[in-house]
Coordinates of C-alpha atoms in Angstrom, one line a residue:
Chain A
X558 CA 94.9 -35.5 -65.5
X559 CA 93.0 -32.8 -67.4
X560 CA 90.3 -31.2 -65.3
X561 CA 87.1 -29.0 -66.4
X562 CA 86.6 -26.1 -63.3
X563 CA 83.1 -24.9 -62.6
X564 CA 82.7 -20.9 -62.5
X565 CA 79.4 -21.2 -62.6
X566 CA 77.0 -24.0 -62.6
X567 CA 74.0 -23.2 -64.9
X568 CA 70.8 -23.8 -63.6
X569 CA 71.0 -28.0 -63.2
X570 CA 74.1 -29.3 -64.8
X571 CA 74.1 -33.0 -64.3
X572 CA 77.3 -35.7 -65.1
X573 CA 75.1 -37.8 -67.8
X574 CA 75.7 -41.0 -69.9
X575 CA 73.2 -43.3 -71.5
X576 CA 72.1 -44.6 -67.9
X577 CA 72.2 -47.8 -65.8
X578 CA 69.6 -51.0 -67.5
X579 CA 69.2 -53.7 -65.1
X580 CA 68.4 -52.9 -61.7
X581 CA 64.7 -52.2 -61.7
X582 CA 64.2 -55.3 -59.2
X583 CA 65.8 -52.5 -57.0
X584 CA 64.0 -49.8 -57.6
X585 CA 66.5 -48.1 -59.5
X586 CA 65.1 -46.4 -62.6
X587 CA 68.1 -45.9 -65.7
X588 CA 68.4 -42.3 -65.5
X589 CA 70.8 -41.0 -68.3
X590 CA 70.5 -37.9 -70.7
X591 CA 67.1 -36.7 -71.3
X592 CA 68.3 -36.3 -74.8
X593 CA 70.3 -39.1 -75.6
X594 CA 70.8 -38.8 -79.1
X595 CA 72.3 -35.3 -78.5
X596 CA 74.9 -37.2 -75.7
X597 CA 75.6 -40.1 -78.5
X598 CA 76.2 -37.4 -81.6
X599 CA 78.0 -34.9 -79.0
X600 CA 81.0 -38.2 -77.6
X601 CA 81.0 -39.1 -81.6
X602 CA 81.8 -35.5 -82.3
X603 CA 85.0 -35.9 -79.9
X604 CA 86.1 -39.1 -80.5
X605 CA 84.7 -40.8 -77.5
X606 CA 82.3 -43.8 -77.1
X607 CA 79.0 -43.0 -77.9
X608 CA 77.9 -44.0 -74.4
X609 CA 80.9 -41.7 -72.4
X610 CA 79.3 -39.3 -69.9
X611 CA 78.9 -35.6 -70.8
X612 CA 77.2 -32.3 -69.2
X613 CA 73.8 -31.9 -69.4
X614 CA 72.2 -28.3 -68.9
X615 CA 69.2 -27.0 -68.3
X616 CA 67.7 -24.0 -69.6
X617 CA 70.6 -22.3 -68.6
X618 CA 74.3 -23.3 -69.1
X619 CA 77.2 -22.7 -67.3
X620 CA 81.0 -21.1 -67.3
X621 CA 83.7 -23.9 -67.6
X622 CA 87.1 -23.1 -67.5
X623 CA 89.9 -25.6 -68.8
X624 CA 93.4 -25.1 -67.0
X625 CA 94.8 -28.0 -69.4
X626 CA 92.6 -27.5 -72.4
X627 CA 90.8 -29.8 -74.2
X628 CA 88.8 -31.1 -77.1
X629 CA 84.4 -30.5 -76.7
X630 CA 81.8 -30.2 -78.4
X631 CA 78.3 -28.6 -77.4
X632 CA 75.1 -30.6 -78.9
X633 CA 71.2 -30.2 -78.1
X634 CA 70.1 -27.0 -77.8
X635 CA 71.7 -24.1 -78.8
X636 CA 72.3 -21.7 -75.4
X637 CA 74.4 -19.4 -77.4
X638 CA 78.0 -20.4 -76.0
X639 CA 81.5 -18.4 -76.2
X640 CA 84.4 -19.5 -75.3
X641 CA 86.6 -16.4 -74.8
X642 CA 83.9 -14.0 -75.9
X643 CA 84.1 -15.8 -79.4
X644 CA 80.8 -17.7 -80.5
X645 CA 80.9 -21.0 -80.7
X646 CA 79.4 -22.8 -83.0
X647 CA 77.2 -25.6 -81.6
X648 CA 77.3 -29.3 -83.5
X649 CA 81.2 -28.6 -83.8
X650 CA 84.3 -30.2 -82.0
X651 CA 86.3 -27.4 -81.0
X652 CA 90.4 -27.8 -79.5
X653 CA 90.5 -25.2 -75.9
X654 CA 93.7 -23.7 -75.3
X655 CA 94.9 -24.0 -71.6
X656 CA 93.5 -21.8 -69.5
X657 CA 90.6 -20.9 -72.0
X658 CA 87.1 -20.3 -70.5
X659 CA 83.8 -21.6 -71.9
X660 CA 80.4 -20.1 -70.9
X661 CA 77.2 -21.0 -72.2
X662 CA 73.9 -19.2 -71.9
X663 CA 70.7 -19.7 -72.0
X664 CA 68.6 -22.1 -73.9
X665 CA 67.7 -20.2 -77.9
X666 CA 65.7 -22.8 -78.0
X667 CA 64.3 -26.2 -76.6
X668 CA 66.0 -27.0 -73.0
X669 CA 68.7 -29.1 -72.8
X670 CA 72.6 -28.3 -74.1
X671 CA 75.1 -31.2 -73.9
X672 CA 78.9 -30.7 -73.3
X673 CA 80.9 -33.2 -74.4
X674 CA 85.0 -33.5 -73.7
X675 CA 87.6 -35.8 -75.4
X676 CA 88.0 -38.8 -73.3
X677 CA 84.9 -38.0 -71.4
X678 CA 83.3 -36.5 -68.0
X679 CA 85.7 -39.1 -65.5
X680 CA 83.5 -40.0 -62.4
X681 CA 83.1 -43.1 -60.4
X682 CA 80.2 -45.4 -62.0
X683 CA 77.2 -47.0 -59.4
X684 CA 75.4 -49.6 -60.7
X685 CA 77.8 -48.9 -64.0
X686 CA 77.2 -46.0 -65.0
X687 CA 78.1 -41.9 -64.4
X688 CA 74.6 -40.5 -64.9
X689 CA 73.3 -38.6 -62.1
X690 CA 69.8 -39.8 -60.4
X691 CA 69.4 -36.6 -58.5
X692 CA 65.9 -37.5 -56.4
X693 CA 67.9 -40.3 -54.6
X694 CA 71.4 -38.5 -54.6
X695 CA 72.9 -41.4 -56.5
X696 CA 75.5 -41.3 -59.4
X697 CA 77.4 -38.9 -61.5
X698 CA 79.5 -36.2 -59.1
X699 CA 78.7 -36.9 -55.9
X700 CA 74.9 -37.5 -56.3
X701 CA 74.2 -33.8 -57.2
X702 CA 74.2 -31.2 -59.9
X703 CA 77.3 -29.3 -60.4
X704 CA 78.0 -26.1 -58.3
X705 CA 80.4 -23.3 -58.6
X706 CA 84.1 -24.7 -57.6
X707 CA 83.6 -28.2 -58.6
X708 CA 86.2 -29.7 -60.4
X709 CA 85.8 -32.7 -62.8
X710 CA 88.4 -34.6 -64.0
X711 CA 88.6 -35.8 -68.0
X712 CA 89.0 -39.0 -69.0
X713 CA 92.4 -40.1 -70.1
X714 CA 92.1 -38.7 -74.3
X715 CA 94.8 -39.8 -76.5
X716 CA 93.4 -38.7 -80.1
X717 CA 94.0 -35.2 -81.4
X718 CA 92.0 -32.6 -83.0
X719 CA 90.2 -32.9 -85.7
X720 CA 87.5 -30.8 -86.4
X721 CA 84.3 -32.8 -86.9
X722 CA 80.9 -31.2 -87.3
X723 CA 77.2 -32.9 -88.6
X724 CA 75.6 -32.4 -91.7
X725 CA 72.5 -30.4 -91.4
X726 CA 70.2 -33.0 -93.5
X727 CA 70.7 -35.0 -90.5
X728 CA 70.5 -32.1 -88.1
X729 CA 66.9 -31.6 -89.5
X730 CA 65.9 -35.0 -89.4
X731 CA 66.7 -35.7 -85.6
X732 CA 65.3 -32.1 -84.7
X733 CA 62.9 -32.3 -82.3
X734 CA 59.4 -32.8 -83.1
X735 CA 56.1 -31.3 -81.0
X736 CA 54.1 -34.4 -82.0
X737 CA 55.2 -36.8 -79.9
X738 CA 54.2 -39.7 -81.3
X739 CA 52.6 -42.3 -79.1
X740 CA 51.7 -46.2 -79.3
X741 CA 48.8 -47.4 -76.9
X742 CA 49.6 -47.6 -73.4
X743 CA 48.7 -50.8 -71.3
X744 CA 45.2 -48.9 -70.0
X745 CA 44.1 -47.6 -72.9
X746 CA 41.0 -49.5 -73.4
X747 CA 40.0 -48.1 -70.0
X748 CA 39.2 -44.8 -71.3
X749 CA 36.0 -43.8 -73.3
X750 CA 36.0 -43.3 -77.2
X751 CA 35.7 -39.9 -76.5
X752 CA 38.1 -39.4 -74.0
X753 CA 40.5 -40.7 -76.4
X754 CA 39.1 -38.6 -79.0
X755 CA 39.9 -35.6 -76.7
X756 CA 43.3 -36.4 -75.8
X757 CA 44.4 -37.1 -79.5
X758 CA 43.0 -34.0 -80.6
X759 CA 44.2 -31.7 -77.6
X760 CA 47.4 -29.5 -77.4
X761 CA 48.7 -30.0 -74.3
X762 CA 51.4 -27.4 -72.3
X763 CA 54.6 -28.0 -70.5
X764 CA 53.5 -27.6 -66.8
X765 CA 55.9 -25.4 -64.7
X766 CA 56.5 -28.3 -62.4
X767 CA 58.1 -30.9 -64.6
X768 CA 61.4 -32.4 -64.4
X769 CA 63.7 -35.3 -65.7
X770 CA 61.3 -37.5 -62.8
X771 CA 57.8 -36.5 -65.4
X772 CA 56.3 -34.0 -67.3
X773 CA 53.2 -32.5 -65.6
X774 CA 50.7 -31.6 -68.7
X775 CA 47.6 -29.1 -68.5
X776 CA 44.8 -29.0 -71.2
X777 CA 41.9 -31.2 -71.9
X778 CA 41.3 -33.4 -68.8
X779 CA 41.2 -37.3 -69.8
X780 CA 38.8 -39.2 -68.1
X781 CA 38.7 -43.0 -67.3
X782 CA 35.8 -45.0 -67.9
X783 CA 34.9 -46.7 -64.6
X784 CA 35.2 -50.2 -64.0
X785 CA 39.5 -50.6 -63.6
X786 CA 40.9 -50.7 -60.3
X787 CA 44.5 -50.3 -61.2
X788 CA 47.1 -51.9 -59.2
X789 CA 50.4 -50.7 -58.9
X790 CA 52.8 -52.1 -61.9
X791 CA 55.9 -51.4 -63.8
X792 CA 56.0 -48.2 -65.8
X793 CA 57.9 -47.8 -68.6
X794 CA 60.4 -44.9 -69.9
X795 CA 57.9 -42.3 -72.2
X796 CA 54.4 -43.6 -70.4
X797 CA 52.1 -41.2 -70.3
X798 CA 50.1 -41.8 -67.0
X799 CA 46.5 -39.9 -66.3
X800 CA 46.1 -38.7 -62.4
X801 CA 42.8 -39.0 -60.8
X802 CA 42.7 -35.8 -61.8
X803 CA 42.5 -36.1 -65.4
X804 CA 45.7 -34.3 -66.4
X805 CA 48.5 -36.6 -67.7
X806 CA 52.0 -36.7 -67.0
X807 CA 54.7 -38.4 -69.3
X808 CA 57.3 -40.3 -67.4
X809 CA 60.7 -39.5 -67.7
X810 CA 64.3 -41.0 -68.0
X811 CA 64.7 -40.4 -63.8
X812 CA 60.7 -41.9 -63.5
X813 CA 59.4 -43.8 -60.6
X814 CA 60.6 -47.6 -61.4
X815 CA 56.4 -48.6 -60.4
X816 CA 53.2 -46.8 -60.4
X817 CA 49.8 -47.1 -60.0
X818 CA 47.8 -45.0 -62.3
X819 CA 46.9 -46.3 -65.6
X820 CA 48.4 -45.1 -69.2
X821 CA 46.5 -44.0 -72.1
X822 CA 49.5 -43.8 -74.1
X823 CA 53.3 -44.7 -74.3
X824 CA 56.0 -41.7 -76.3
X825 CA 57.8 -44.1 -78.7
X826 CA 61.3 -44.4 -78.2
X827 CA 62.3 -42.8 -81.4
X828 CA 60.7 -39.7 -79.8
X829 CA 62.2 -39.7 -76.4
X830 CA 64.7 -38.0 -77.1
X831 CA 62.0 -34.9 -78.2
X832 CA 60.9 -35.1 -74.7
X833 CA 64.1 -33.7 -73.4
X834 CA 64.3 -31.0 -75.2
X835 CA 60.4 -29.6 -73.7
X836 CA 60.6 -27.0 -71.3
X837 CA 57.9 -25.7 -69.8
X838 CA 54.8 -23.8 -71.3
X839 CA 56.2 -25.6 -74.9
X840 CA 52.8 -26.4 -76.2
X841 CA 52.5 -30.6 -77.6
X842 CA 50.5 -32.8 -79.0
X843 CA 50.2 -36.6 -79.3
X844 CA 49.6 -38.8 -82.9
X845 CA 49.1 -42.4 -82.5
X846 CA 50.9 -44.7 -84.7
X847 CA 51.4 -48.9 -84.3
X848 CA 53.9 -50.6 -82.7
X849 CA 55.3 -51.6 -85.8
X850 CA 55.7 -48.2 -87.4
X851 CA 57.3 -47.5 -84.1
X852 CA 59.8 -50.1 -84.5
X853 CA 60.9 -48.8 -88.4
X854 CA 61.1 -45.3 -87.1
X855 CA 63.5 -46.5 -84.3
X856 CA 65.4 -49.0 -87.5
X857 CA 65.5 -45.7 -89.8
X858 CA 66.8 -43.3 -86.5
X859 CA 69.6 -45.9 -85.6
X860 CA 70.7 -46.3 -89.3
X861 CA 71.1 -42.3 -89.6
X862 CA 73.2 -42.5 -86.7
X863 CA 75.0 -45.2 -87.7
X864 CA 76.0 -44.0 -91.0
X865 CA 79.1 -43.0 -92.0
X866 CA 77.6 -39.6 -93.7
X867 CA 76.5 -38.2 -90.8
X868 CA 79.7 -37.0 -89.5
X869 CA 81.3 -34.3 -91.4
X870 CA 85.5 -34.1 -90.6
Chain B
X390 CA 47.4 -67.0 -72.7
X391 CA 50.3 -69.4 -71.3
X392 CA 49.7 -70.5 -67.9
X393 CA 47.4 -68.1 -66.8
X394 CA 49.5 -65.4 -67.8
X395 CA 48.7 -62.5 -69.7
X396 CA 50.5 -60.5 -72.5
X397 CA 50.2 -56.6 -72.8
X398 CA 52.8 -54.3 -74.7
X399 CA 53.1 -51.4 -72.4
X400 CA 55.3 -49.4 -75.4
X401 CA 57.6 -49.8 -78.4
X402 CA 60.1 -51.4 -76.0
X403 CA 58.7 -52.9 -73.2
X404 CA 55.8 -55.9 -72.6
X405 CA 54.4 -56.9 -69.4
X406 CA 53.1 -60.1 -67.6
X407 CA 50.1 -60.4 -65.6
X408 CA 49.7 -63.1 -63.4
X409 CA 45.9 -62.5 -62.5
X410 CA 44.1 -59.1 -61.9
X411 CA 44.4 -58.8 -58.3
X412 CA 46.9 -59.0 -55.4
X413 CA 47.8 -62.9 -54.1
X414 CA 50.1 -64.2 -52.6
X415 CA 49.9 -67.0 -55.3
X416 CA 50.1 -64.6 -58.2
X417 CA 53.1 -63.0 -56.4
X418 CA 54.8 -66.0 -55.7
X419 CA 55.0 -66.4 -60.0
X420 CA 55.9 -62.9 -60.3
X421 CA 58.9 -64.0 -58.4
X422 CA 59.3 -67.5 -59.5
X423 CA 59.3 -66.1 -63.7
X424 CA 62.0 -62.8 -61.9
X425 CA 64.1 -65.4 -60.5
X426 CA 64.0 -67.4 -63.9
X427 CA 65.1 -64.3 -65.7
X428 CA 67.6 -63.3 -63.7
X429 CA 69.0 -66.9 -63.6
X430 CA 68.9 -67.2 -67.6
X431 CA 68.9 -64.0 -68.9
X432 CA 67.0 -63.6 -72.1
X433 CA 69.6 -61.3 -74.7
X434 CA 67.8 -58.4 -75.6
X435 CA 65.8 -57.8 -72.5
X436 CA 67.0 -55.1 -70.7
X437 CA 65.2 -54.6 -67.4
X438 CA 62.9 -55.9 -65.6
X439 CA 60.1 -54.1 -62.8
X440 CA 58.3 -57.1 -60.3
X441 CA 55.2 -55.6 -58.5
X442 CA 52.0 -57.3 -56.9
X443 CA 50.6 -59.7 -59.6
X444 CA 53.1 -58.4 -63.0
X445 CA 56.7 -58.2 -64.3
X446 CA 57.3 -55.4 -66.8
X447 CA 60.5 -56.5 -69.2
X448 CA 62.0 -54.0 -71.2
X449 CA 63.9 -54.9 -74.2
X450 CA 66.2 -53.6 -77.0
X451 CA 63.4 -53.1 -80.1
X452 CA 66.5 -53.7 -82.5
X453 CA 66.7 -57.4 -81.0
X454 CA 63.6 -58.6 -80.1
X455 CA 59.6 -57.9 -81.3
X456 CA 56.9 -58.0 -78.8
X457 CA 56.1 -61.7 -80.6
X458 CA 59.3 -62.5 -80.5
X459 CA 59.2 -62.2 -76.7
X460 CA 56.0 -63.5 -75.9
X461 CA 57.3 -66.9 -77.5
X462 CA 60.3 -66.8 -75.4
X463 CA 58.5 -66.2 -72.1
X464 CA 56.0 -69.1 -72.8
X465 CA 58.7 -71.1 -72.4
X466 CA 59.8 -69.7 -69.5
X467 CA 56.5 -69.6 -67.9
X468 CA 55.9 -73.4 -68.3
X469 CA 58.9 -74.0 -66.0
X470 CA 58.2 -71.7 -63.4
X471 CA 56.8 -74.9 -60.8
X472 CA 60.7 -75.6 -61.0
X473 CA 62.0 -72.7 -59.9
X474 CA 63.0 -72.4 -55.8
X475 CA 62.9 -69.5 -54.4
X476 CA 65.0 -69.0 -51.4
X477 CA 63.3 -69.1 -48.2
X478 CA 62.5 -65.3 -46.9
X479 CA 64.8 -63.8 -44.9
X480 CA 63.3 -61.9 -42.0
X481 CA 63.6 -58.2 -41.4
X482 CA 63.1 -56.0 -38.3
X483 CA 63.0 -52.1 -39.4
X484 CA 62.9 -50.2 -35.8
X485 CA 60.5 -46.9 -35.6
X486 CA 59.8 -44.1 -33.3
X487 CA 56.1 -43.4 -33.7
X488 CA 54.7 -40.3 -33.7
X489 CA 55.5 -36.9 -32.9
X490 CA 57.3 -34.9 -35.8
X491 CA 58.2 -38.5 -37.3
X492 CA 55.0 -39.4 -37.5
X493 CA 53.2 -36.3 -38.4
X494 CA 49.9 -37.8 -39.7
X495 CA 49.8 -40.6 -36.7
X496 CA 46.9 -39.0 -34.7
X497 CA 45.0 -38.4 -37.8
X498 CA 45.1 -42.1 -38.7
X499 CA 44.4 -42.6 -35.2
X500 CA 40.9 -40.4 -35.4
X501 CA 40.3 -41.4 -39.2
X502 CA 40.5 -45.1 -37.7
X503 CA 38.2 -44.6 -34.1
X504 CA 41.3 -45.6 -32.2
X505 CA 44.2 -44.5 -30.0
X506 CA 47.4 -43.8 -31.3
X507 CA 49.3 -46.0 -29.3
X508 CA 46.7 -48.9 -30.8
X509 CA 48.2 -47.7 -34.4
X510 CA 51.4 -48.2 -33.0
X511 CA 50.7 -51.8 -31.6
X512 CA 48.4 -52.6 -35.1
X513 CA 51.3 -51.7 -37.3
X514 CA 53.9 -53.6 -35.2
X515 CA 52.1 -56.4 -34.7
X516 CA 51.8 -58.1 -38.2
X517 CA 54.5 -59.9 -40.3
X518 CA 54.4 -58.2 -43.6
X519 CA 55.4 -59.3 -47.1
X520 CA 57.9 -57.5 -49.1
X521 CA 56.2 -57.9 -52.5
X522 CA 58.7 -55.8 -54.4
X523 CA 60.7 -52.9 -54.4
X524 CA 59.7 -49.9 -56.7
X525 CA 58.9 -46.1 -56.9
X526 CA 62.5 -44.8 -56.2
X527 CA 65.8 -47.2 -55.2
X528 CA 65.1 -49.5 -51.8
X529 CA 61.4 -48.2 -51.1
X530 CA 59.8 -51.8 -50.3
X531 CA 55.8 -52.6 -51.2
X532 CA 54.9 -54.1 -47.6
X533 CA 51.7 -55.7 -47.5
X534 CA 48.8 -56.1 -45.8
X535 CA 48.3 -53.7 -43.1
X536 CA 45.7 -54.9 -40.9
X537 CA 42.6 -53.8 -42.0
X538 CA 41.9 -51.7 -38.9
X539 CA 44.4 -49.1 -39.8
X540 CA 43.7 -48.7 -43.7
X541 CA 43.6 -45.1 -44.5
X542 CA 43.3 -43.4 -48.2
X543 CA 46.4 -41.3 -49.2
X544 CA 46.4 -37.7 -48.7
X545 CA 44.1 -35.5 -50.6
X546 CA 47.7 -33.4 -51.5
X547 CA 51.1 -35.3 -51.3
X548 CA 53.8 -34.3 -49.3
X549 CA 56.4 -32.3 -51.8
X550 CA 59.3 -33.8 -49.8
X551 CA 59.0 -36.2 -47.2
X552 CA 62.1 -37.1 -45.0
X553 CA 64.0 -40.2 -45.6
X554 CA 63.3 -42.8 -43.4
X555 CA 59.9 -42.2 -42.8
X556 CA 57.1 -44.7 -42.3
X557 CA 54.1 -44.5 -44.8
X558 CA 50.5 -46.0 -45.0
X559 CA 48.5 -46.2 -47.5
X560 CA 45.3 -48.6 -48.2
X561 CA 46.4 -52.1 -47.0
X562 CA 50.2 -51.0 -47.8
X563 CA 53.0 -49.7 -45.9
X564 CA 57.0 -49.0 -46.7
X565 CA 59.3 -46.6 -45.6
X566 CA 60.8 -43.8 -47.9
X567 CA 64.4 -44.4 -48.7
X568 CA 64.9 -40.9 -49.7
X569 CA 63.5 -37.4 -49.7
X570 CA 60.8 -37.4 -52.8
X571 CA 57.4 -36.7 -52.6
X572 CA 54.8 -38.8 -51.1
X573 CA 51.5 -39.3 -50.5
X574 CA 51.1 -41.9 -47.9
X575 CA 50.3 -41.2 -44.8
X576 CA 53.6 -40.7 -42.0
X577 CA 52.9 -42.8 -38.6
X578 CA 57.0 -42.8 -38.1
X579 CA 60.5 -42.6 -39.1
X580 CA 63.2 -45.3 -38.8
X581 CA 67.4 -44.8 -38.1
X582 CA 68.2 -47.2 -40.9
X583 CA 69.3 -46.3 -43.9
X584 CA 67.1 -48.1 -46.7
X585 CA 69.3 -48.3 -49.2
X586 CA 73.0 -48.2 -49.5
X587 CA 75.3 -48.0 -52.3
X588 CA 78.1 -49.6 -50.2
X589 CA 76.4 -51.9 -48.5
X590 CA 76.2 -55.6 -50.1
X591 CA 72.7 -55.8 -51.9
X592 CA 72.4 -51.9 -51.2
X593 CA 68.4 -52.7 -50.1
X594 CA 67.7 -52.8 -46.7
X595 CA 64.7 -55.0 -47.9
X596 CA 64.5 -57.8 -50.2
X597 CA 61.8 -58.8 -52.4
X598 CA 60.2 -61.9 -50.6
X599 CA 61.8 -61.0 -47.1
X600 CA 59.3 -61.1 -44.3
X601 CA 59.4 -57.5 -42.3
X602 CA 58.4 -56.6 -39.1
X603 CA 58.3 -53.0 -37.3
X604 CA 59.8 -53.0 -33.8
X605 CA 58.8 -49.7 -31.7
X606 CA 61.4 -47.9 -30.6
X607 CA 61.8 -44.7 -28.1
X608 CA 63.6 -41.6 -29.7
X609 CA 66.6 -42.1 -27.2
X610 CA 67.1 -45.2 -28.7
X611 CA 66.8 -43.9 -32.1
X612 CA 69.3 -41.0 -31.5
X613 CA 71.4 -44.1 -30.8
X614 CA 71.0 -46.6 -33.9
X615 CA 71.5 -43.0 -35.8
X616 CA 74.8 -42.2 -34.4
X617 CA 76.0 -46.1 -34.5

């Protein structure tokens, strides 16, 4: 079995697939890639399943060397990798020779850089899935992110290389965006006109403290009308919950399953993937649209990525 | 409205159900009755589901089903819900050594309260508590009520990392934390038992419906259900 050895880690290198649906009654939030279109074009690049689990870095990548080689690719953001000192380009299956040695750097841009292998990332699934839910030290390899001296095994691969790369059009369109766009959350009527007013006008920055759990935002403070006494509910994936404290916080692919402060404002799911790719001090802001555009923008994302153009080989 | 229900989108891809605007054990009882349904006869499309007090939050694939869709579906669902039996609860007993470093905030809540600490220890132990649901992060149980004697607000400043198996309390709620995540509830204890389990068959400690009592335990004790 082919095996990817960790040199060096990267700042928080996760095992990542499209995350576990269905056990919410537990507690057990999906988890999964932050940027999961990235993960889906990355497998697709290599031949794999769209849902097969990759790497996901942070900010900062890692050195990955491959004693039996293999096929990758490296979506997301571009963190300026080599493998052998030569560049490699990013959005492009690549064949490692045995014994090569991959290293990827920091993030040019946006946060989050996926590395995808032929035959896939091979750990054993909970709940049915590899992705790493690192607060509970469930999942992916061993519960954790990756540190120096791991060693992860590849999925049995029996295609071989072809080079495959996307065409930019579609590059473009899937780029993320910094108006995340929003549909009502399930609170909304519980803030003032001009509250509302305020928080669709504001830019709103990355706060240092955010993480796959939530992003913490600072700018214009949002405040509730009195009146609601919220009690603790579901939340879902993208909600933008307000703190007593006025400052909201977008709930993220790791998030609490339940909570109890109310939402002005869901991130549609054509836009989650966007999310991902903040990093901190990034500067956003939020546009309202209906559900229903939200649902043709999710129809016109899936049929980009299910069309046969998108893939160059 | 279908039998006293009430329909909210909460985003794109996900609608809840409120059964009333406040916490009952009636209300909860249909939370779980309309769960139960769903997990029974699964509804394609919908992709998760999150109880809590007095709602369910379903999340569904937007490519298969619309909010109207869904809310069609459910009303049928929801007029069957007087058919559906629930198992009877399982009782739990979650042993806790009080105070001390497991219990860092107990003589707080004992001054914040006007009594001793070893009356928050024989309040908190001496009630049968509901497990209305599990949520926040895998296995941390919504216990409910506390006595009203011992309700406390959170802390002004959670915790960044509290340890796992501590005992929390917070308005008329208690649970213990399964892992170490923030928290702002205030700690009285800490049991041995692991909350939840990959390995273990249902993983949770703690079911949804089970009845849950805490039984006070000395740290000698404790040393010994940890090494068991």
């Amino acid at each position: 079995m082919s095996v990817i050895q960790v040199q060096t880690p990267g700042l928080l290198t996760t095992v990542q697939d499209l995350g576990r649906e269905g056990f919410g009654p537990l507690g057990v939030s999906p988890s999964g890639a932050a940027d999961p279109i990235s993960l889906r074009i990355g497998n697709r690049l290599v031949a794999n399943p769209e849902g097969a689990a990759g790497l996901e870095m942070t900010l900062l990548g890692g050195t990955f060397s491959f004693a039996d080689g293999a096929i990758l690719a490296l979506t997301g953001s571009d963190f300026g990798a080599t493998l052998d000192g030569t560049v490699v380009d990013p959005w492009t299956s690549i064949e490692v020779r045995p014994g090569q040695t991959l290293s990827v750097g920091p993030a040019l841009s946006g946060a989050r850089c996926y590395l995808c292998v032929h035959g896939g990332t091979a750990v054993k699934p909970f709940l049915g899935s590899a992705s790493t839910h690192i607060l509970s030290g469930l999942g992916g390899f061993e519960g954790r992110p990756l540190r120096k001296g791991d060693v992860l095994h590849i999925g049995s691969a029996t295609g071989s290389f072809r080079e495959r790369t996307i065409t930019s059009q579609a590059r473009d369109r899937l780029a993320p965006r910094q108006a995340l766009r929003v549909t009502p959350g399930p609170q909304s009527s519980w803030f003032s006109e001009s509250s509302l007013r305020s928080f669709y006008a504001a830019t709103y920055r990355v706060g240092e403290q955010s993480n796959r759990m939530g992003l913490r935002l600072e700018g214009a403070l949002v405040t509730q009308s009195p009146g609601g006494e919220m009690i603790t509910e579901g939340v879902s994936l993208g909600a933008v919950q307000v703190t007593h404290g006025g400052l909201p916080i977008i709930l993220f692919v790791e998030q609490q399953t339940t909570g109890g402060y109310p939402k002005i404002a869901n991130v549609i799911s054509a836009d989650i993937h966007c999310v991902g790719q903040l990093r901190p001090r990034d500067e956003i802001r939020f546009e309202q649209v209906t559900l229903e555009t939200a649902r043709s923008l999710l129809v016109e994302q899936e049929k980009l990525l299910a069309s046969a153009e998108l893939i160059l080989e | 409205m279908t039998d006293g229900a009430r329909f909210q989108p909460a985003s794109d891809q996900s609608l809840l159900v409120y059964f009333g605007e406040k916490i009952t054990l009636d209300s909860h009882q249909r939370v779980r009755q309309l769960l139960r349904l769903l997990e029974l006869e699964p509804i394609p499309g919908v992709r998760n589901l999150h109880p809590a007090y007095c709602s369910l939050l379903l999340s569904f694939d937007v490519l298969r089903l619309s909010h109207d869709e869904l809310e069609i579906i459910l009303g049928r669902y929801l007029g069957r819900l007087e058919d559906v039996r629930l198992p009877g609860p399982r009782r739990v007993e979650i042993p806790v050594s009080y105070g001390g470093e497991f219990g860092p905030d107990l003589d707080d809540v004992a001054t914040t309260c006007g009594i001793t600490p070893d009356q928050v220890i024989a309040l908190h132990s001496s009630v049968t508590y509901v497990a209305y649901f599990l949520g926040f992060v895998p296995g941390f149980a919504y216990l409910g009520e506390l006595p009203d004697a011992l309700a406390t607000s959170r802390l002004a400043t959670p915790r960044r990392s509290v340890p796992p198996g501590s005992v929390g309390i917070a308005g008329k709620q208690t649970g213990v934390y399964p892992f170490a995540t923030p928290g702002g509830w205030r700690l009285i204890g800490r049991t041995p038992i692991a909350m939840f389990r990959p390995d273990r068959s249902g993983m949770s400690f703690v079911s949804i419906g089970d009845m849950v009592r805490f039984n006070p335990i000395s740290r000698a004790q404790f040393a010994a259900l940890e090494n068991s």
